[in-house]
Tab-separated table of C-alpha atoms in Angstrom:
chain	number	residue	atom	x	y	z
A	1	UNK	CA	140.365	126.375	78.398
A	2	UNK	CA	138.546	126.327	81.922
A	3	UNK	CA	140.197	123.532	84.036
A	4	UNK	CA	138.897	121.459	86.275
A	5	UNK	CA	139.361	119.161	88.756
A	6	UNK	CA	138.966	115.440	87.253
A	7	UNK	CA	139.630	111.480	88.159
A	8	UNK	CA	141.018	109.659	85.501
A	9	UNK	CA	141.420	105.908	85.481
A	10	UNK	CA	144.052	104.221	85.748
A	11	UNK	CA	147.547	103.689	83.314
A	12	UNK	CA	148.158	101.963	79.801
A	13	UNK	CA	148.145	98.209	79.757
A	14	UNK	CA	150.225	98.134	76.206
A	15	UNK	CA	149.119	95.020	73.787
A	16	UNK	CA	150.596	91.905	74.768
A	17	UNK	CA	150.152	89.684	72.219
A	18	UNK	CA	150.830	88.696	69.102
A	19	UNK	CA	149.269	89.959	66.435
A	20	UNK	CA	148.127	87.352	63.903
A	21	UNK	CA	148.950	87.322	59.793
A	22	UNK	CA	145.736	88.244	58.865
A	23	UNK	CA	145.593	92.033	61.224
A	24	UNK	CA	146.853	94.322	61.429
A	25	UNK	CA	149.311	94.334	64.309
A	26	UNK	CA	148.449	96.151	67.843
A	27	UNK	CA	150.136	99.987	67.930
A	28	UNK	CA	151.339	99.504	70.357
A	29	UNK	CA	153.545	96.272	72.143
A	30	UNK	CA	155.038	96.633	76.074
A	31	UNK	CA	158.763	95.541	76.932
A	32	UNK	CA	157.897	92.070	77.263
A	33	UNK	CA	156.696	91.330	74.136
A	34	UNK	CA	159.835	92.846	72.340
A	35	UNK	CA	162.523	91.290	74.420
A	36	UNK	CA	160.410	87.746	73.539
A	37	UNK	CA	159.752	88.905	69.949
A	38	UNK	CA	163.205	90.843	68.533
A	39	UNK	CA	165.073	88.336	67.438
A	40	UNK	CA	161.859	86.659	65.824
A	41	UNK	CA	162.418	86.631	61.949
A	42	UNK	CA	159.714	88.329	60.168
A	43	UNK	CA	159.848	91.232	62.949
A	44	UNK	CA	162.416	94.144	62.996
A	45	UNK	CA	163.284	96.007	66.205
A	46	UNK	CA	164.279	99.586	65.179
A	47	UNK	CA	165.634	101.421	67.847
A	48	UNK	CA	165.619	105.623	66.664
A	49	UNK	CA	166.269	107.724	69.050
A	50	UNK	CA	168.319	111.159	68.798
A	51	UNK	CA	169.037	114.249	71.461
A	52	UNK	CA	165.584	114.850	70.804
A	53	UNK	CA	164.284	114.653	74.316
A	54	UNK	CA	167.508	114.121	75.302
A	55	UNK	CA	166.963	109.979	74.030
A	56	UNK	CA	170.449	110.029	72.839
A	57	UNK	CA	172.503	109.229	69.546
A	58	UNK	CA	173.828	106.377	68.259
A	59	UNK	CA	176.858	106.100	70.352
A	60	UNK	CA	173.663	105.726	73.319
A	61	UNK	CA	172.876	102.891	70.768
A	62	UNK	CA	176.812	100.840	70.647
A	63	UNK	CA	176.710	101.455	74.077
A	64	UNK	CA	173.292	98.727	74.987
A	65	UNK	CA	170.075	98.478	73.008
A	66	UNK	CA	167.234	95.559	71.917
A	67	UNK	CA	168.227	92.096	70.633
A	68	UNK	CA	168.422	92.597	66.912
A	69	UNK	CA	167.811	96.077	67.335
A	70	UNK	CA	168.126	98.056	63.720
A	71	UNK	CA	169.622	102.334	64.888
A	72	UNK	CA	167.934	105.044	62.338
A	73	UNK	CA	168.304	108.603	64.086
A	74	UNK	CA	165.334	110.573	64.122
A	75	UNK	CA	166.867	113.732	63.334
A	76	UNK	CA	169.848	112.758	61.283
A	77	UNK	CA	168.768	109.948	58.705
A	78	UNK	CA	166.502	111.122	56.424
A	79	UNK	CA	163.487	110.718	57.701
A	80	UNK	CA	162.258	114.167	57.755
A	81	UNK	CA	163.717	117.423	55.674
A	82	UNK	CA	163.269	120.892	54.845
A	83	UNK	CA	161.404	121.417	51.850
A	84	UNK	CA	160.971	125.306	50.367
A	85	UNK	CA	162.257	126.099	53.392
A	86	UNK	CA	159.907	124.918	56.026
A	87	UNK	CA	161.646	121.600	58.674
A	88	UNK	CA	161.151	118.558	59.359
A	89	UNK	CA	158.371	117.437	56.451
A	90	UNK	CA	157.730	114.613	54.795
A	91	UNK	CA	160.341	112.759	52.321
A	92	UNK	CA	159.651	112.163	48.963
A	93	UNK	CA	157.703	107.863	48.598
A	94	UNK	CA	161.196	106.938	46.953
A	95	UNK	CA	163.491	108.805	49.757
A	96	UNK	CA	161.455	106.679	52.850
A	97	UNK	CA	161.170	103.505	51.030
A	98	UNK	CA	165.016	103.511	50.569
A	99	UNK	CA	166.296	104.440	54.156
A	100	UNK	CA	163.598	101.893	54.873
A	101	UNK	CA	164.932	99.356	53.352
A	102	UNK	CA	168.409	99.117	54.390
A	103	UNK	CA	167.516	98.845	57.318
A	104	UNK	CA	166.672	95.344	56.556
A	105	UNK	CA	162.116	96.044	55.763
A	106	UNK	CA	159.744	95.374	53.521
A	107	UNK	CA	156.021	95.767	53.074
A	108	UNK	CA	155.386	92.180	54.959
A	109	UNK	CA	157.719	92.943	57.882
A	110	UNK	CA	155.865	93.879	61.941
A	111	UNK	CA	158.228	96.558	62.489
A	112	UNK	CA	158.859	97.824	66.502
A	113	UNK	CA	159.606	101.861	67.032
A	114	UNK	CA	161.246	102.729	69.937
A	115	UNK	CA	162.823	105.881	71.323
A	116	UNK	CA	164.535	106.870	74.527
A	117	UNK	CA	160.950	107.046	76.513
A	118	UNK	CA	162.083	109.194	78.428
A	119	UNK	CA	159.273	111.855	78.153
A	120	UNK	CA	156.314	113.126	75.254
A	121	UNK	CA	158.922	114.934	73.158
A	122	UNK	CA	160.288	111.726	73.204
A	123	UNK	CA	157.662	109.443	72.125
A	124	UNK	CA	156.885	112.144	69.766
A	125	UNK	CA	159.933	110.448	67.468
A	126	UNK	CA	158.514	106.869	67.790
A	127	UNK	CA	155.018	107.754	66.463
A	128	UNK	CA	156.643	110.605	63.742
A	129	UNK	CA	157.880	107.803	62.465
A	130	UNK	CA	155.635	105.118	63.315
A	131	UNK	CA	152.878	107.946	61.100
A	132	UNK	CA	155.482	107.189	58.032
A	133	UNK	CA	155.443	103.965	58.075
A	134	UNK	CA	151.010	104.200	58.529
A	135	UNK	CA	151.300	106.952	55.796
A	136	UNK	CA	153.648	105.303	53.161
A	137	UNK	CA	150.806	102.670	53.408
A	138	UNK	CA	152.689	100.218	55.900
A	139	UNK	CA	150.416	99.186	58.764
A	140	UNK	CA	152.456	96.713	59.791
A	141	UNK	CA	153.795	98.966	62.783
A	142	UNK	CA	153.916	99.219	65.578
A	143	UNK	CA	156.068	101.109	68.682
A	144	UNK	CA	157.519	100.055	71.980
A	145	UNK	CA	155.403	101.363	74.821
A	146	UNK	CA	157.961	103.005	77.197
A	147	UNK	CA	160.873	103.188	75.478
A	148	UNK	CA	163.753	101.914	76.437
A	149	UNK	CA	163.655	103.581	79.614
A	150	UNK	CA	160.330	100.942	80.163
A	151	UNK	CA	162.412	98.362	78.980
A	152	UNK	CA	166.166	98.634	80.497
A	153	UNK	CA	163.470	98.851	84.031
A	154	UNK	CA	162.132	96.042	82.661
A	155	UNK	CA	165.309	94.200	82.913
A	156	UNK	CA	165.392	92.581	79.422
A	157	UNK	CA	168.388	91.814	77.793
A	158	UNK	CA	170.348	93.772	76.844
A	159	UNK	CA	173.567	94.319	73.948
A	160	UNK	CA	175.585	96.116	72.778
A	161	UNK	CA	177.708	97.300	69.903
A	162	UNK	CA	175.971	96.973	66.311
A	163	UNK	CA	173.876	95.109	64.314
A	164	UNK	CA	173.723	95.091	60.633
A	165	UNK	CA	170.675	94.971	58.030
A	166	UNK	CA	170.379	93.275	54.628
A	167	UNK	CA	168.574	96.002	52.913
A	168	UNK	CA	165.683	94.732	51.917
A	169	UNK	CA	162.896	96.353	48.948
A	170	UNK	CA	160.572	97.962	50.535
A	171	UNK	CA	157.521	99.806	48.251
A	172	UNK	CA	155.212	102.684	49.667
A	173	UNK	CA	152.176	104.300	48.359
A	174	UNK	CA	151.676	107.468	49.962
A	175	UNK	CA	147.305	107.779	52.353
A	176	UNK	CA	146.574	111.113	51.657
A	177	UNK	CA	144.146	110.083	54.119
A	178	UNK	CA	146.457	110.527	56.623
A	179	UNK	CA	147.654	113.788	55.355
A	180	UNK	CA	146.898	116.711	55.627
A	181	UNK	CA	147.818	120.406	53.451
A	182	UNK	CA	148.013	124.139	53.764
A	183	UNK	CA	145.098	124.154	51.610
A	184	UNK	CA	142.669	121.851	53.600
A	185	UNK	CA	143.893	123.512	56.649
A	186	UNK	CA	142.968	126.734	55.925
A	187	UNK	CA	139.729	125.051	54.120
A	188	UNK	CA	138.928	123.552	58.150
A	189	UNK	CA	139.913	126.187	59.695
A	190	UNK	CA	137.295	129.230	57.109
A	191	UNK	CA	134.523	125.478	57.181
A	192	UNK	CA	134.336	125.173	61.387
A	193	UNK	CA	133.661	121.722	60.792
A	194	UNK	CA	136.529	119.971	60.717
A	195	UNK	CA	138.556	120.040	64.599
A	196	UNK	CA	142.515	121.567	63.873
A	197	UNK	CA	144.069	120.878	67.656
A	198	UNK	CA	147.139	122.035	68.822
A	199	UNK	CA	148.971	119.671	70.737
A	200	UNK	CA	151.607	121.598	71.650
A	201	UNK	CA	152.394	123.726	74.917
A	202	UNK	CA	149.841	125.762	76.573
A	203	UNK	CA	152.657	128.596	76.688
A	204	UNK	CA	152.994	127.742	72.369
A	205	UNK	CA	149.591	127.616	71.910
A	206	UNK	CA	148.351	130.652	73.293
A	207	UNK	CA	151.172	132.322	72.294
A	208	UNK	CA	153.161	133.270	75.031
A	209	UNK	CA	155.980	132.150	73.150
A	210	UNK	CA	157.083	131.323	70.200
A	211	UNK	CA	159.479	128.392	68.838
A	212	UNK	CA	162.439	130.305	66.693
A	213	UNK	CA	160.759	128.038	63.580
A	214	UNK	CA	157.817	130.436	63.546
A	215	UNK	CA	157.074	132.986	62.198
A	216	UNK	CA	154.429	134.595	64.466
A	217	UNK	CA	153.931	133.688	67.121
A	218	UNK	CA	149.980	132.062	68.292
A	219	UNK	CA	147.793	129.439	66.953
A	220	UNK	CA	145.453	128.199	64.072
A	221	UNK	CA	142.026	130.304	64.915
A	222	UNK	CA	139.461	127.525	65.927
A	223	UNK	CA	141.568	126.133	66.792
A	224	UNK	CA	141.558	123.584	70.514
A	225	UNK	CA	144.815	122.928	72.389
A	226	UNK	CA	146.067	119.670	74.156
A	227	UNK	CA	149.061	119.080	75.124
A	228	UNK	CA	151.437	116.598	74.421
A	229	UNK	CA	152.387	115.542	77.707
A	230	UNK	CA	149.039	115.294	78.079
A	231	UNK	CA	148.904	112.396	76.466
A	232	UNK	CA	151.370	110.569	78.525
A	233	UNK	CA	151.848	109.423	81.977
A	234	UNK	CA	153.660	112.780	84.197
A	235	UNK	CA	155.601	113.934	80.929
A	236	UNK	CA	156.453	110.129	80.375
A	237	UNK	CA	157.169	107.492	77.507
A	238	UNK	CA	153.874	105.312	78.314
A	239	UNK	CA	151.810	106.123	77.093
A	240	UNK	CA	147.742	107.108	79.039
A	241	UNK	CA	144.700	104.910	79.945
A	242	UNK	CA	141.928	104.949	77.179
A	243	UNK	CA	139.460	106.436	80.350
A	244	UNK	CA	142.141	109.375	81.427
A	245	UNK	CA	142.689	109.635	77.119
A	246	UNK	CA	139.234	110.530	76.829
A	247	UNK	CA	138.821	112.449	79.355
A	248	UNK	CA	141.311	115.006	79.193
A	249	UNK	CA	140.378	115.153	75.215
A	250	UNK	CA	136.437	116.141	77.193
A	251	UNK	CA	138.876	118.657	78.891
A	252	UNK	CA	140.176	120.190	75.846
A	253	UNK	CA	136.982	120.076	73.844
A	254	UNK	CA	138.391	117.634	72.229
A	255	UNK	CA	136.371	115.071	70.826
A	256	UNK	CA	137.014	111.001	69.806
A	257	UNK	CA	134.906	110.915	66.518
A	258	UNK	CA	134.941	113.111	63.424
A	259	UNK	CA	137.070	114.900	61.285
A	260	UNK	CA	139.960	116.015	63.031
A	261	UNK	CA	143.519	117.503	61.679
A	262	UNK	CA	146.586	117.271	64.657
A	263	UNK	CA	148.577	120.230	64.117
A	264	UNK	CA	152.369	121.608	66.116
A	265	UNK	CA	155.281	122.941	64.657
A	266	UNK	CA	156.396	120.555	62.185
A	267	UNK	CA	154.439	117.205	62.534
A	268	UNK	CA	156.546	116.299	65.725
A	269	UNK	CA	153.754	116.781	68.430
A	270	UNK	CA	151.148	116.044	66.316
A	271	UNK	CA	152.167	113.034	64.882
A	272	UNK	CA	151.373	112.459	68.827
A	273	UNK	CA	148.694	113.521	69.377
A	274	UNK	CA	147.666	111.675	66.064
A	275	UNK	CA	148.087	108.188	66.883
A	276	UNK	CA	146.862	108.608	70.575
A	277	UNK	CA	143.185	109.844	67.695
A	278	UNK	CA	143.696	107.049	65.226
A	279	UNK	CA	144.912	104.498	67.030
A	280	UNK	CA	144.542	104.192	70.387
A	281	UNK	CA	141.073	105.765	70.230
A	282	UNK	CA	139.892	104.307	66.687
A	283	UNK	CA	139.285	108.276	65.725
A	284	UNK	CA	140.314	106.663	61.570
A	285	UNK	CA	139.517	109.893	60.414
A	286	UNK	CA	142.157	112.313	62.086
A	287	UNK	CA	145.083	114.030	60.070
A	288	UNK	CA	148.801	115.222	60.254
A	289	UNK	CA	149.383	118.856	59.238
A	290	UNK	CA	153.092	117.709	57.736
A	291	UNK	CA	153.796	120.992	58.562
A	292	UNK	CA	151.955	122.871	61.061
A	293	UNK	CA	153.307	126.412	62.346
A	294	UNK	CA	155.646	126.823	60.388
A	295	UNK	CA	154.851	126.670	57.731
A	296	UNK	CA	151.400	128.475	59.074
A	297	UNK	CA	152.951	132.011	59.399
A	298	UNK	CA	155.603	131.261	56.527
A	299	UNK	CA	152.405	132.114	55.166
A	300	UNK	CA	151.764	136.528	55.835
A	301	UNK	CA	147.784	135.425	54.421
A	302	UNK	CA	146.510	133.198	56.857
A	303	UNK	CA	145.834	134.193	60.727
A	304	UNK	CA	146.915	133.486	63.292
A	305	UNK	CA	145.686	133.735	67.164
A	306	UNK	CA	147.327	135.298	69.420
A	307	UNK	CA	144.937	134.899	72.463
A	308	UNK	CA	147.007	136.301	75.404
A	309	UNK	CA	148.900	139.861	73.872
A	310	UNK	CA	151.673	140.648	75.135
A	311	UNK	CA	153.384	143.841	75.298
A	312	UNK	CA	156.238	145.498	73.233
A	313	UNK	CA	158.189	147.859	75.941
A	314	UNK	CA	159.615	146.704	78.668
């Protein structure tokens, strides 16, 4: 990637208006909006803080959370499962229906998700859960921009203890238009007509470092690199402005329209890239490769491009 100096605009202001029933709610809502609506009928705020990205755990939630927010540990509650040895995969629809319904959410609930807001890795917890709702055909979902960190910094009300949810009926229907399979990615690689976007750190993209879940170092041949840390302000919990995002996409050689497949190691960072492309830049042809490099590199028949080859000699 050729790096040059670029001028980028101001920070993104989260949408604060209340979505009317006839349209989808905004993908981002501000902490102020959440403080005003967290206990309103028809709204369920979900705290997904976990150890991912240093976000915390259930004790962190019990020590302080958005009033009326229910807790669902992103890493342990069942949002992702190991399938055929591949970690972090999308669970069966029925399993997700039970998980979501247990949080007091039905198909008419406006769901607002928040993570800790510590960094882009942590915000990936929120975007992955957001994508899960979308892939289940539920568009009535938002993310609190900046996460819990921004909420606390705004000095909004905090509640201790737990919030018990009354079980509801949720019925999801898998939307394959948002989900790319291994076969689809292979076809996209061969055709060169679909943009493949690697949302991992550059060192992993180049093949300098290999995460433990990947069998081989490198990336999918032909993929562009748009690191997850570029998508939030200073690699924090607040998403960048549209102007900044467009400038960074251009620098990375990634388009803001057309067929696109986002991937990482297990579909976590990829959900962050997808969220920016699909929701903030309005590219409705963006998908997530759920298996990502953990699945891709486990298949020896699939090629991996290592842009920097290191000698094995010490």
